[in-house]
Structure formats: C-alpha cells, structure tokens
XYZ file of C-alpha atoms in Angstrom:
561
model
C 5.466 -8.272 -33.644
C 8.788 -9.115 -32.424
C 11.655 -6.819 -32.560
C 15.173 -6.417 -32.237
C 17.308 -6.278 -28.847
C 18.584 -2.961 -30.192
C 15.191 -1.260 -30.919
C 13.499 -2.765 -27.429
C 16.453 -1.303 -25.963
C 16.242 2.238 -27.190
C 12.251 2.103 -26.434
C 12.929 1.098 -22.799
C 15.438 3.858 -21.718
C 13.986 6.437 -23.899
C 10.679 5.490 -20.964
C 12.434 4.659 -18.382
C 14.989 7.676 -18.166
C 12.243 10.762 -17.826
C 10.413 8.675 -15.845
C 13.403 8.685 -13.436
C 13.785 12.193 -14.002
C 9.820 12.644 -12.993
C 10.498 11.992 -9.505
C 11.915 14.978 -9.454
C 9.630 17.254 -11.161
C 6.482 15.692 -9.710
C 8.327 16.856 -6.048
C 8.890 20.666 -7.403
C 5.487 20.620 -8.757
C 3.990 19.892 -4.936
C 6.537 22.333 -3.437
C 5.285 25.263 -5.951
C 1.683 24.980 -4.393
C 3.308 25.170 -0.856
C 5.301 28.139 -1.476
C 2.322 29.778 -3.169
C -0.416 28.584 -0.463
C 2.075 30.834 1.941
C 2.866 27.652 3.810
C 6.930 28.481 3.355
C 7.959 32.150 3.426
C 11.688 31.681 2.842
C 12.994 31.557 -0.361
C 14.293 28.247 -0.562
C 14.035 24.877 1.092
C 16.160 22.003 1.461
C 19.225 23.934 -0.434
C 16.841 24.668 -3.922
C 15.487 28.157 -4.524
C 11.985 29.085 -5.339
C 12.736 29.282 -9.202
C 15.032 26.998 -9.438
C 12.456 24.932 -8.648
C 9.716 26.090 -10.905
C 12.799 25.566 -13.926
C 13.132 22.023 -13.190
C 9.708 21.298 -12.653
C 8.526 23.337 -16.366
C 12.090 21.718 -18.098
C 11.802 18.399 -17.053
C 7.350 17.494 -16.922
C 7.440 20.100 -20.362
C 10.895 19.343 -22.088
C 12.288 16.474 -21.375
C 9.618 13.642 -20.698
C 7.662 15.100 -23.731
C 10.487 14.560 -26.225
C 11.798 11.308 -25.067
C 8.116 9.873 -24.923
C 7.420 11.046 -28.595
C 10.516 9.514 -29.850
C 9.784 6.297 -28.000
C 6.527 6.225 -29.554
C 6.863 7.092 -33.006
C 9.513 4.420 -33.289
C 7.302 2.318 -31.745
C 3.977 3.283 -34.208
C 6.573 3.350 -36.658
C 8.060 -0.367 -36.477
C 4.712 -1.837 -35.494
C 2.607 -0.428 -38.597
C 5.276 -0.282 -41.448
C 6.844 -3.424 -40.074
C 10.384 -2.054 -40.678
C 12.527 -0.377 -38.041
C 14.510 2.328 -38.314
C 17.945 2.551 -38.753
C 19.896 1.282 -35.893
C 23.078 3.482 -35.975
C 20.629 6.607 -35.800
C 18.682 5.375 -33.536
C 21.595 5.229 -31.107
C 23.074 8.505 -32.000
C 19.721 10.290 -31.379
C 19.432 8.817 -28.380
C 22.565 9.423 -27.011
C 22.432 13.244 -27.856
C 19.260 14.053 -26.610
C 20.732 12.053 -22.983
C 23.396 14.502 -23.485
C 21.787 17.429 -23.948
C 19.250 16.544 -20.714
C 22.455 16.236 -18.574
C 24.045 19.079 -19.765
C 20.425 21.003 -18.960
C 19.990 19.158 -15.424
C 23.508 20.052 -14.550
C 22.467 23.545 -14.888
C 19.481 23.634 -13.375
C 20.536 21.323 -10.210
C 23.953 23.816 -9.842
C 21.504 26.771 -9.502
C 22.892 28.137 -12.606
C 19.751 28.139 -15.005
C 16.658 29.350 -13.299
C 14.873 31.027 -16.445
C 11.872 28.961 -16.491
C 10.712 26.952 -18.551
C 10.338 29.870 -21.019
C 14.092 30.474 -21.006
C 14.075 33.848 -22.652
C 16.328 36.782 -21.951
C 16.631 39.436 -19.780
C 16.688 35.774 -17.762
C 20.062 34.352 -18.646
C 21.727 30.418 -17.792
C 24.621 28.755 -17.749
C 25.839 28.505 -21.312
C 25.065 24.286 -20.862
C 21.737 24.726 -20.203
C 21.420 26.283 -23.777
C 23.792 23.924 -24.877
C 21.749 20.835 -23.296
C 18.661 22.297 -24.968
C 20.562 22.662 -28.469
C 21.886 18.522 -28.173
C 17.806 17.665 -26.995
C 16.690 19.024 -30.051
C 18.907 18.291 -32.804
C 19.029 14.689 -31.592
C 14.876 14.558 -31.616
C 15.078 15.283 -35.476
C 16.966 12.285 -36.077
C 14.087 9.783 -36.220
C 11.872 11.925 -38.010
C 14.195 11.749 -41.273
C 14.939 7.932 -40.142
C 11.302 7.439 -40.464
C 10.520 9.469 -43.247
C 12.899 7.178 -45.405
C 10.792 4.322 -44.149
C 7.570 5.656 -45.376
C 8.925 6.671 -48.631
C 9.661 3.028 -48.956
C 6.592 2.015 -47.632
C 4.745 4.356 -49.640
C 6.593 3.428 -53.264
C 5.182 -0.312 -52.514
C 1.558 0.704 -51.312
C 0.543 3.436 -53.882
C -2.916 2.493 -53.784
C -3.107 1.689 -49.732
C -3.590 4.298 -47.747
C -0.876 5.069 -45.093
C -2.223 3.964 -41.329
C -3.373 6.816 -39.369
C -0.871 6.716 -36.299
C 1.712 6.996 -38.859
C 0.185 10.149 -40.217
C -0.066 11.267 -36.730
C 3.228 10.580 -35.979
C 4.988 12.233 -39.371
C 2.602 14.840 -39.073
C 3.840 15.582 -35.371
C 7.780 15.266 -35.933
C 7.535 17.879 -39.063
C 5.427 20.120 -36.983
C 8.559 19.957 -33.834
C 10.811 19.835 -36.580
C 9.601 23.321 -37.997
C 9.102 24.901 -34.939
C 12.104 24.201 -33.235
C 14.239 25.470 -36.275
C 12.974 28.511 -34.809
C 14.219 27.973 -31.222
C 17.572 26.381 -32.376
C 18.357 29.568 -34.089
C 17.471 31.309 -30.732
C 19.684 29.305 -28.446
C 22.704 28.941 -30.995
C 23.016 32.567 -32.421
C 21.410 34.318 -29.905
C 21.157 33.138 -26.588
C 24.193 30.969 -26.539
C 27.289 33.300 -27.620
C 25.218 36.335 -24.798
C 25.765 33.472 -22.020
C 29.044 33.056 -22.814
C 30.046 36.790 -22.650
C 30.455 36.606 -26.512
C 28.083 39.042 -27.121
C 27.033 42.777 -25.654
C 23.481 42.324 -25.659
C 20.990 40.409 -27.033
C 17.528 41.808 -28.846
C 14.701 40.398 -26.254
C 11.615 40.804 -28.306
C 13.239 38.611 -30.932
C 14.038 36.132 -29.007
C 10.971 36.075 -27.368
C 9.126 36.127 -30.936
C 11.425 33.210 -31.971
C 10.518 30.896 -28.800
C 6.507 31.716 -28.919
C 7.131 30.526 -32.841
C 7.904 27.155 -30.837
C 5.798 27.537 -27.738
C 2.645 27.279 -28.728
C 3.356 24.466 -31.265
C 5.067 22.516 -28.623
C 1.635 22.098 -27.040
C 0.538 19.997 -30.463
C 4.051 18.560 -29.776
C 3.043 17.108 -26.764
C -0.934 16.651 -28.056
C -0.749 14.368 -31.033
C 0.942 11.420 -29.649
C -2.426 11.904 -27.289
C -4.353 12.145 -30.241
C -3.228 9.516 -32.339
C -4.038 7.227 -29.204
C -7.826 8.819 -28.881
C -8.516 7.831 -32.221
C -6.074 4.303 -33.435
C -6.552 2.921 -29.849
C -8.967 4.200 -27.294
C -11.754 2.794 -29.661
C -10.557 -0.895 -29.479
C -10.087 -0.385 -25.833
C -13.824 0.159 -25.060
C -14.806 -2.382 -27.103
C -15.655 -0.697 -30.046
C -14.480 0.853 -33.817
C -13.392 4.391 -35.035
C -16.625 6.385 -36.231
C -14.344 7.461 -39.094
C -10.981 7.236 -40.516
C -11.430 10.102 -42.433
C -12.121 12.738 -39.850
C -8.320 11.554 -38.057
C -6.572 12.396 -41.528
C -8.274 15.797 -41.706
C -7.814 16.516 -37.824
C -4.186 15.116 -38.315
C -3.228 17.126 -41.182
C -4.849 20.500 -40.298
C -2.775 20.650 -37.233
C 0.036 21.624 -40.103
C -1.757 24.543 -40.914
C -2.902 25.657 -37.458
C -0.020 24.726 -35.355
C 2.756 27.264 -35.534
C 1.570 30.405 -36.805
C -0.257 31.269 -33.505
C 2.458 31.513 -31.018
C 2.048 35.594 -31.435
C -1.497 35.275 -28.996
C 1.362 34.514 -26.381
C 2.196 38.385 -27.122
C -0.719 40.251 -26.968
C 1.087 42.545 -24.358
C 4.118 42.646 -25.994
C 4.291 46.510 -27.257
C 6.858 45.356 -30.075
C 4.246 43.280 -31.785
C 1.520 45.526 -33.874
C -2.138 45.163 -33.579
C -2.608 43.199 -37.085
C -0.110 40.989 -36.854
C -2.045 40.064 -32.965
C -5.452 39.513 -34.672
C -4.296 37.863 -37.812
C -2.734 35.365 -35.583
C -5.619 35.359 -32.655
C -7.848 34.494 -35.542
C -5.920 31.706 -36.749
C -5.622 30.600 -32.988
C -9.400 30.007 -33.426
C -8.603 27.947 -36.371
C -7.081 25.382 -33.949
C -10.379 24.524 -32.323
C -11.545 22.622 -35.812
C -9.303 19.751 -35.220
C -10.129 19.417 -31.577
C -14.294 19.447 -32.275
C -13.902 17.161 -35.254
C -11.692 14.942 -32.494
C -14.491 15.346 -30.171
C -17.291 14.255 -32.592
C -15.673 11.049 -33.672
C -14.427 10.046 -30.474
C -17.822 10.430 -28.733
C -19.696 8.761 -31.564
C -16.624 6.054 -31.289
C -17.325 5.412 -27.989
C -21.153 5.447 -28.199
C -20.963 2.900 -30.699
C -18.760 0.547 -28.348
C -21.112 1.089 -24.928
C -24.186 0.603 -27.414
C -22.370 -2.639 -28.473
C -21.898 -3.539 -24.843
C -26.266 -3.573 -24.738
C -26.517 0.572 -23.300
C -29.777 1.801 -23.782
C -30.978 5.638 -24.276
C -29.553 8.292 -24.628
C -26.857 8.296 -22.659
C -26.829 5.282 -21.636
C -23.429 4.260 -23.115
C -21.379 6.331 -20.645
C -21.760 3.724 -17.654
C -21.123 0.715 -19.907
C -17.612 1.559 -20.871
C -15.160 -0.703 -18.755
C -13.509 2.437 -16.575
C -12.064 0.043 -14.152
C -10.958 -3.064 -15.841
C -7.806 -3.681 -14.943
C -7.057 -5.768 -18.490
C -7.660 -2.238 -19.697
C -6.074 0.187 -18.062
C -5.061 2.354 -21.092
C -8.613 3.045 -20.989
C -8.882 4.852 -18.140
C -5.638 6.672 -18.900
C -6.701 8.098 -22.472
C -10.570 8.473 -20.883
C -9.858 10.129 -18.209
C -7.355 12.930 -20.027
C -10.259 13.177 -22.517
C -12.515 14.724 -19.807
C -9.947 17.359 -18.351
C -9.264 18.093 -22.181
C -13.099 19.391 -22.793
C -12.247 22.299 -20.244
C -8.581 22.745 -21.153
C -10.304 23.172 -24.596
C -12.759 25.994 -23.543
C -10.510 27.763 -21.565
C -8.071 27.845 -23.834
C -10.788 30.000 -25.831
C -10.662 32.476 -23.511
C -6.858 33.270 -23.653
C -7.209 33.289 -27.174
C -9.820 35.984 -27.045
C -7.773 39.537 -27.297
C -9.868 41.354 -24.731
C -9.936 38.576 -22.018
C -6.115 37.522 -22.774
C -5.308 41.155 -21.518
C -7.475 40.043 -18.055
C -6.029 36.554 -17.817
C -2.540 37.382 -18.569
C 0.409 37.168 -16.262
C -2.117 35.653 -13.601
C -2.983 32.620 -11.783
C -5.297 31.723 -14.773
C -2.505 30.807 -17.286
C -0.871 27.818 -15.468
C -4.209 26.273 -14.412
C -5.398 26.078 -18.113
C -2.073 24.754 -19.272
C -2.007 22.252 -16.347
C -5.782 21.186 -17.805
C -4.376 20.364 -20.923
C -0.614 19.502 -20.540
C -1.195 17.662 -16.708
C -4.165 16.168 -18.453
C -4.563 14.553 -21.887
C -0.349 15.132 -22.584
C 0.723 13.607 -18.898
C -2.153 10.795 -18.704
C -1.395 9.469 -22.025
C 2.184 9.516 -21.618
C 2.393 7.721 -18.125
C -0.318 5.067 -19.414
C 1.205 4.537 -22.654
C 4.683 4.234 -21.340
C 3.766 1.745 -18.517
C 2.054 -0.023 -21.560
C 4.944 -0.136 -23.843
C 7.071 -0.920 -21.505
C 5.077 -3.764 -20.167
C 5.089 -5.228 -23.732
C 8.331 -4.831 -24.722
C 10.068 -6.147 -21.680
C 7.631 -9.115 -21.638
C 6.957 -8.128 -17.912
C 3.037 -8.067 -15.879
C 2.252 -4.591 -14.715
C 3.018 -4.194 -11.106
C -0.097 -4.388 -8.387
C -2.687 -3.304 -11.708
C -5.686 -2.650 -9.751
C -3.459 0.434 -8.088
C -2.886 1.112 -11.476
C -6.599 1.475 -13.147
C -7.352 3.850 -10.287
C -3.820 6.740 -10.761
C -5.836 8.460 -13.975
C -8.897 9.006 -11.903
C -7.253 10.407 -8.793
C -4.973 12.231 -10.646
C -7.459 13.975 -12.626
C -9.575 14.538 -8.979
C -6.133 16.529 -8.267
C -5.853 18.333 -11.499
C -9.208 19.426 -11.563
C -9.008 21.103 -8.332
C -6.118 22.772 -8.446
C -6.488 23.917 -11.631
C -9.829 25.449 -10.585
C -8.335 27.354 -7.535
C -5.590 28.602 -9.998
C -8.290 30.024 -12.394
C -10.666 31.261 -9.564
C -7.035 32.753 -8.337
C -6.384 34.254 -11.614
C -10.020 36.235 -12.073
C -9.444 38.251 -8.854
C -5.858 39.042 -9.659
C -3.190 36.435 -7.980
C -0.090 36.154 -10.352
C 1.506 33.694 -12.050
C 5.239 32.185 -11.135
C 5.761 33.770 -8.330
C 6.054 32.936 -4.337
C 3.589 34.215 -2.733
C 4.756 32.876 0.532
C 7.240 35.416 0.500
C 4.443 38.737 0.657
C 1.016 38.286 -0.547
C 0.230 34.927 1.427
C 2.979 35.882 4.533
C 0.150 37.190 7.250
C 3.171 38.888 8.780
C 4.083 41.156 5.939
C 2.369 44.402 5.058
C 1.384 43.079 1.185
C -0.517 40.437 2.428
C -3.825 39.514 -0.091
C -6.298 37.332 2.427
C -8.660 37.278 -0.584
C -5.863 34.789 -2.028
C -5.950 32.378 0.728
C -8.896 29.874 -0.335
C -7.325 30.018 -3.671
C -3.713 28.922 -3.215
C -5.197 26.512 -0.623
C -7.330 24.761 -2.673
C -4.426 24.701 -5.194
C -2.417 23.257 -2.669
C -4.743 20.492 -1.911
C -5.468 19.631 -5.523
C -1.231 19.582 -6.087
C -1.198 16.887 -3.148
C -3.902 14.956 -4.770
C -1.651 15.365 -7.896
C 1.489 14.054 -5.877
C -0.038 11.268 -4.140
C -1.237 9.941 -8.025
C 2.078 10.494 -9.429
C 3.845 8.854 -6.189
C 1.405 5.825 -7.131
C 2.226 5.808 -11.109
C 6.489 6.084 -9.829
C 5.241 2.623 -7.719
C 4.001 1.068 -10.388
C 6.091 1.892 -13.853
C 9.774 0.394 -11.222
C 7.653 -2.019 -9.880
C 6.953 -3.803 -13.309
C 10.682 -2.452 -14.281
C 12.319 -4.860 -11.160
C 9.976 -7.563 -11.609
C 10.824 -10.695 -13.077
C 9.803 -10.948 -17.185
C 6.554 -13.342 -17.356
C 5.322 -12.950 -20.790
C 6.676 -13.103 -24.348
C 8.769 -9.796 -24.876
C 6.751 -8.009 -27.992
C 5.423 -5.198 -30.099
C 1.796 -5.108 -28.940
C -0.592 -1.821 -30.362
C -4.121 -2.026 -29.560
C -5.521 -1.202 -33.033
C -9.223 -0.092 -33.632
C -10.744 -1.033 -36.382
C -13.281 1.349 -38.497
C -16.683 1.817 -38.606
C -16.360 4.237 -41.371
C -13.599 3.139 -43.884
C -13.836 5.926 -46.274
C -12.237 5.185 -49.565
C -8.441 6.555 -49.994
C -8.360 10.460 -50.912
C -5.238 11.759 -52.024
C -5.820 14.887 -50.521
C -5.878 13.175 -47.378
C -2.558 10.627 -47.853
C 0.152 13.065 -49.360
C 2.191 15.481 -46.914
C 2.698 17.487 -50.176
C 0.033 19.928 -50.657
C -0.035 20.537 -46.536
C 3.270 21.565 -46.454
C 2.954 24.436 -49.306
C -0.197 25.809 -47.045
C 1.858 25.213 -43.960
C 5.073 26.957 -45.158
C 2.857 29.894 -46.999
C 0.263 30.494 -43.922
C 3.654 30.382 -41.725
C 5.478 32.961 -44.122
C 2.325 35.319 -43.745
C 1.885 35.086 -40.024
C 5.521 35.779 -39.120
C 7.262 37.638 -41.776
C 5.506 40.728 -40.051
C 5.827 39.575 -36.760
C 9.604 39.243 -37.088
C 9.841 42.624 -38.609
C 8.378 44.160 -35.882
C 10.786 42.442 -33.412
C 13.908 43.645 -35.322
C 12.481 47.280 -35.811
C 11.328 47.584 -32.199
C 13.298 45.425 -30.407
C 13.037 47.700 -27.294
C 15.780 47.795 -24.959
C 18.289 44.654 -25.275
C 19.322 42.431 -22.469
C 22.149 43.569 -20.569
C 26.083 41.497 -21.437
C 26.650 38.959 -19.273
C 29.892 36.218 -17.752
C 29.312 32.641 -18.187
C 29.551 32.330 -14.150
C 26.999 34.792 -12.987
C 23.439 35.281 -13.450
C 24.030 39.137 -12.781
C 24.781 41.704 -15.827
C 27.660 43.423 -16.242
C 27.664 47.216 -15.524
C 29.222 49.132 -18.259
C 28.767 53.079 -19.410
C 26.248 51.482 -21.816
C 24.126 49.894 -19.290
C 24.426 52.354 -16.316
C-alpha cells in the first residue's frame, strides 16, 4: 500500500537511528568478552571504563533499539492491515521525545556519568539525565499505542463480525503489556530515582525500587519477543512457501502473554531477603505459566513449516527441513526469523532452569545469566529486528538491498557466534565465573594472586563466539547504509509478507476482545504484587546512601557513617 511522506518518514528514522546507535553497542559488546577473556587487565581502554561500557552496550542493544523498532513496526502492522495511519501530529511528538530522551541517556552514559547497567537500580546512582532520558523514552513509546488503539476502535465498530488480523492483536497486545509494565518503572525513575540523583532526597528504599524495575524487567523480554512472534506466525509461513497451521493457536498464544507477562518479574528475586518465600513460588509458578505460549508457538510453527517443505515435494519424516529455501536471497527474512527460531528452542529450556527455585540459587549472579539472555534477546529479539528493519526499510524507501547474498548469510553466522559464546558463558556459569564483572582485572590476570585458570577455556571461547558475533553485526552495519546511500530503484511502498491459513477457525469472541484479558491481567497482577510490594516497603533493608547530581560517590553524613 502506499503511504504518506510523513509516515515513511517516521518509519525510516525510527530504523535508521538505533541502527546508528548499534555501532556502538555491537563494539562494547566485543570489548566485554576481551576484558572478561583476561586479554585487557586495565580498567579502561580507549578513554571508556569497564562499566561504562557494559551500560551502553545493555541501554542501547536492550533499551533503545528495542523501543524504536517496536514503534516502527506497529505503525507499520498498523497502517498496512487497518489501512488507516495514525495520527500524524502524534506520531511526530512521540518520536521526537523518545529521540530526546535517548540523547539525554547517551549523554550520560558517553560523559561517564551513568554506569548503572542496564538494570539501573540504586545503591548504583546516574546523572539525573540519564533518568530523565529514560522517563522522555518511555512516555513518548505510549503515544502510538493510544494512537492506534483509536484506530482499532474504529476499525472494530465497522468489522463487528470480522475478526481483527493477528499482527494487530500482536501488536495491541504488546504495547498494553510495555504500557503496564513501564507504569511501574516510570514511577521508579520519577518519584524515586530521579529527585535521589538530584540531591532532592536523603535516601532512597532499594528493595522497592528494585521490586518496581523487575515488575518491568521481565516483561520487557515479551516487549522485545512479540514483534518476533507476530513475524513467526503472520509472515515466516508465507516466506517458506507455505500457510499458518492455525490462526487460532496465535490469538491464544497472543493473548495469554497478558496474563503471564508481568507478574513474574519476582523469579528475578529469589535472593532478595526482602521478598518472602510465597510470594517467590507463587510467582516462580506463574513463570512456568509462560512456557504455554512459547510450546503452542512451537507446535504451529513447526507444523507451519512442515506443511510448506511438504508442499515444496519433501518426503518422510523429516524430510521438510532441507527443502525450506535457507539461502534464497529473494527471501532473506527467512533466514532471519529461521535462524532466531533455532537459538530460541535453547533460550527456551534454559530459561526453565532459572525459573526453577533451587537451580536459580546455583545459576544466579554467574556467567549463566547473560548467556541465556543473549540466547533469547541476541537471538529471536536481535535477528528479527535487524531482518525486519533492513526489510522495511528496503520497502519503504523503494531502494534494492545492498550486496543480498552477504545478506542471506549474517543470521547464520551470527547465530554460529551466539551459540558459542553463549555456551562458554553457561559452561562458565556451572563452575562458578560471575556475571558483569572484569575478570581481566583478577581472576583471568595470570599475574595476580586471584587468578581462576579453570576460567580460561570459558571466557575464551566466549571471546571467540563475541568475534563471530561482531564480524555478523559489522556485515548487517554494511548492508542496512549500504541500501540507505544507494540510489531508490523500486516503487517506494508498504509491503508485509502475509501468510495465509491453513486452519481458519471461525471468529471466537473470547479470542477477538481485549476485554475479558485485561480483568485476568489486572486481577492475576494485583495478586502477584500486592504482597510483593508490601514486603519491599516493610523490609526495605538499608536505603541507598544521598547523593549530588555531579558525583557518583555518596555523601557522608552522621546518618551514613
């Protein structure tokens, strides 16, 4: 479909700017597995600290490319299935606030005045614009999702008896999730962490606070997921040739990520003393709860794809796998959404084991953590956003994607990369090496007395799975500004591969109203963290110390001698 100058615009930048910003986090990314493999045993290179580093890499690969991308793409799923765009002026204004707030947040960062992590919780405390930058991000990413909420209420009043398209569920479904979770945070930054930055404050209550950003931790991860998802099941289908097994089983999947989403972030607290042992199982159980949507997801996208190799003449059992078109250049989105499908399976089951109470308490705090997250956020999150912005972008700016056969091969190496470093992070993790922090500096320096040799095959094979990583994500850089400088060749339009359905179960109300999902959401939600924040304002522990806007050190009063 053809759209206006001002929406192609806003689709564009809202790519092209964290793509820019990618270069850099890609580069910290590589320079964490050097400082960790003990290669560098200072604690900074090239003027940028350690953690400094490891804050620009989580903000920007975790933050800032995630938000922009979903924004991008709902307007994009948006426009293209309820042929209407959304309002222009908000558009903008959203746009321009969330660029704010990623300045404001860089500026920070870059200064050496913000380097809390990507976590951001106190005792760690930032520059009062980092909070400030994060506050602008946020507020401007719930813009759209009212902007196209009154679009589907229109839609909706028109098409009583049509059921609403399934990336539009997914994409309502994933804004109200972010929405909810990062009223949470909001409150966090604005009343909490913001007025301790700025010396407003004495102290701050830090089990709160952390309570408050696990309520939108954990959710951020379906945050970043559905826009993944939405693609597994409305487009990766069409791509290899086939249909959706069902259009039923993506409305259930869709929808019970409302229930399961946010009232699990506790299981990142199963050491926290504050929290009581209830509260910890009631919400470990419901983390469990999360695996339904991903096995229904991995039932109907298997049989999906099955149908479309058996419909390219595969025979037996299995046959199917090597008929799908992997390396067709025409295709490329393919390999993209395939390839982050794989690494999902074990991001998936090792995500069961930090779940688990007993083997969080063995996996916590080590090595384990980041190469599970970097299985699921490096994999199905990053592949599907780098494909699917080099394909919207291609589209939209009528413009032939630079040297493509490069291009069909970046999922594939990258996930060679991911796979190996992520499996000498968890191999690191089960014999003790710790999470987020430089190893180069003791445990991997052969020189000093705390030096772990046990740890060297571990961080080295980390190290050679984060240049893999790099070299892909060097390649993907090549490619998305070498179809941005090249010379427009096609017809500038909306373009959404859309599967059709093998499947097309009649409409179920159940499973085509937000209504009923939202009174289970808000009343599982109430359960799960009423108690939780009780606990966090009766036991806060001891509160983080006062701090100046300037300095990253507390002040030293009689109170905190």
């Amino acid at each position: 479909m053809k759209i206006s100058n001002s929406l192609k615009r806003v689709i564009i930048l809202e790519l092209s700017i964290p793509v820019a910003l990618l270069i850099l986090g890609i580069y910290h990314g590589l320079m964490q597995t050097i400082y960790r493999a003990g290669i560098l045993h200072q604690t900074s290179f090239l003027k940028l600290e350690y953690y400094q580093g490891l804050t620009l890499h989580g903000v920007i690969n975790a933050l800032v490319l995630t938000t922009f991308f979903a924004v991008a793409f709902g307007h994009a799923t948006i426009a293209f299935y309820l042929k209407k765009e959304p309002d222009r002026r908000w558009t903008w204004i959203s746009f321009w606030l969330m660029v704010a707030g990623a300045v404001l947040a860089a500026w920070a960062m870059l200064a050496g005045k913000a380097s809390v992590l990507y976590t951001f919780y106190p005792p760690l405390k930032a520059h009062p614009f980092f909070y400030l930058g994060a506050a602008l991000l946020i507020v401007g990413s719930w813009i759209p999702l009212f902007n196209w909420a009154r679009i589907y209420v229109a839609w909706k009043k028109d098409n009583k008896e049509n059921k609403t398209p399934l990336a539009v569920i997914g994409t309502l479904v994933n804004f109200i999730v972010w929405f909810v979770c990062t009223l949470a945070v909001a409150y966090e930054v604005l009343v909490l962490l913001l007025p301790w930055a700025m010396g407003f404050t004495t102290a701050v209550n830090v089990t709160l606070a952390r309570t408050l950003f696990w309520f939108f931790g954990h959710a951020l991860v379906y945050f970043w997921l559905l826009p993944a998802y939405i693609m597994f099941y409305t487009m990766l289908p069409k791509l290899a040739g086939g249909k959706l097994y069902s259009d039923l089983a993506g409305r259930i999947a869709f929808f019970s990520f409302l229930i399961y989403s946010i009232p699990v972030g506790v299981h990142h607290q199963f050491s926290d003393p504050s929290i009581s042992r209830g509260i910890k199982f009631f919400q470990g159980f419901l983390t469990y709860g999360v695996a339904i949507p991903s096995f229904i997801t991995a039932f109907t996208i298997a049989a999906s794809l099955e149908y479309a190799g058996r419909q390219r003449g595969a025979k037996g059992w299995f046959g199917w796998m090597v008929k799908l078109p992997y390396l067709d250049p025409d295709r490329y989105l393919f390999a993209y959404l395939i390839s982050g499908l794989i690494l999902f399976i074990f991001g998936g089951l090792t995500g069961i084991v930090n779940a688990s109470y007993s083997l969080n308490n063995v996996v916590h705090n080590t090595a384990w953590i980041p190469g599970h997250f970097h299985m699921t956020v490096a994999g199905p999150v990053f592949l599907a956003i780098i494909g699917m912005s080099t394909y919207l972008y291609s589209k939209t700016a009528g413009k032939r994607v630079f040297l493509p056969k490069l291009n069909v091969i970046i999922p594939y190496l990258w996930s060679i990369g991911v796979l190996i470093f992520s499996t000498g992070l968890m191999w690191g993790g089960l014999i003790g090496e710790p999470r987020r922090t430089n190893l180069g500096m003791t445990y991997l320096n052969r020189d000093n007395p705390l030096f772990h040799p046990e740890w060297v095959p571990t961080t080295t094979l980390a190290l050679c799975g984060g240049i893999i990583m790099f070299i892909a994500g060097m390649m993907f850089i090549l490619v998305f500004f070498g179809t941005l400088f090249s010379k427009r060749k096609e017809e500038a339009i909306l373009e959404l591969p859309v599967s059709e359905v093998y499947h097309d179960e009649k409409r179920i109300p159940l499973f085509d109203k937000f209504q009923p999902w939202l009174v289970i959401m808000a009343v599982i939600i109430v359960l799960a963290y009423t108690p939780a924040v009780i606990n966090a304002t009766q036991n806060p522990g001891p509160g983080a110390p006062p701090f100046t806007p300037d300095s990253p050190v507390p002040i030293v009063t009689e109170k905190t001698k």
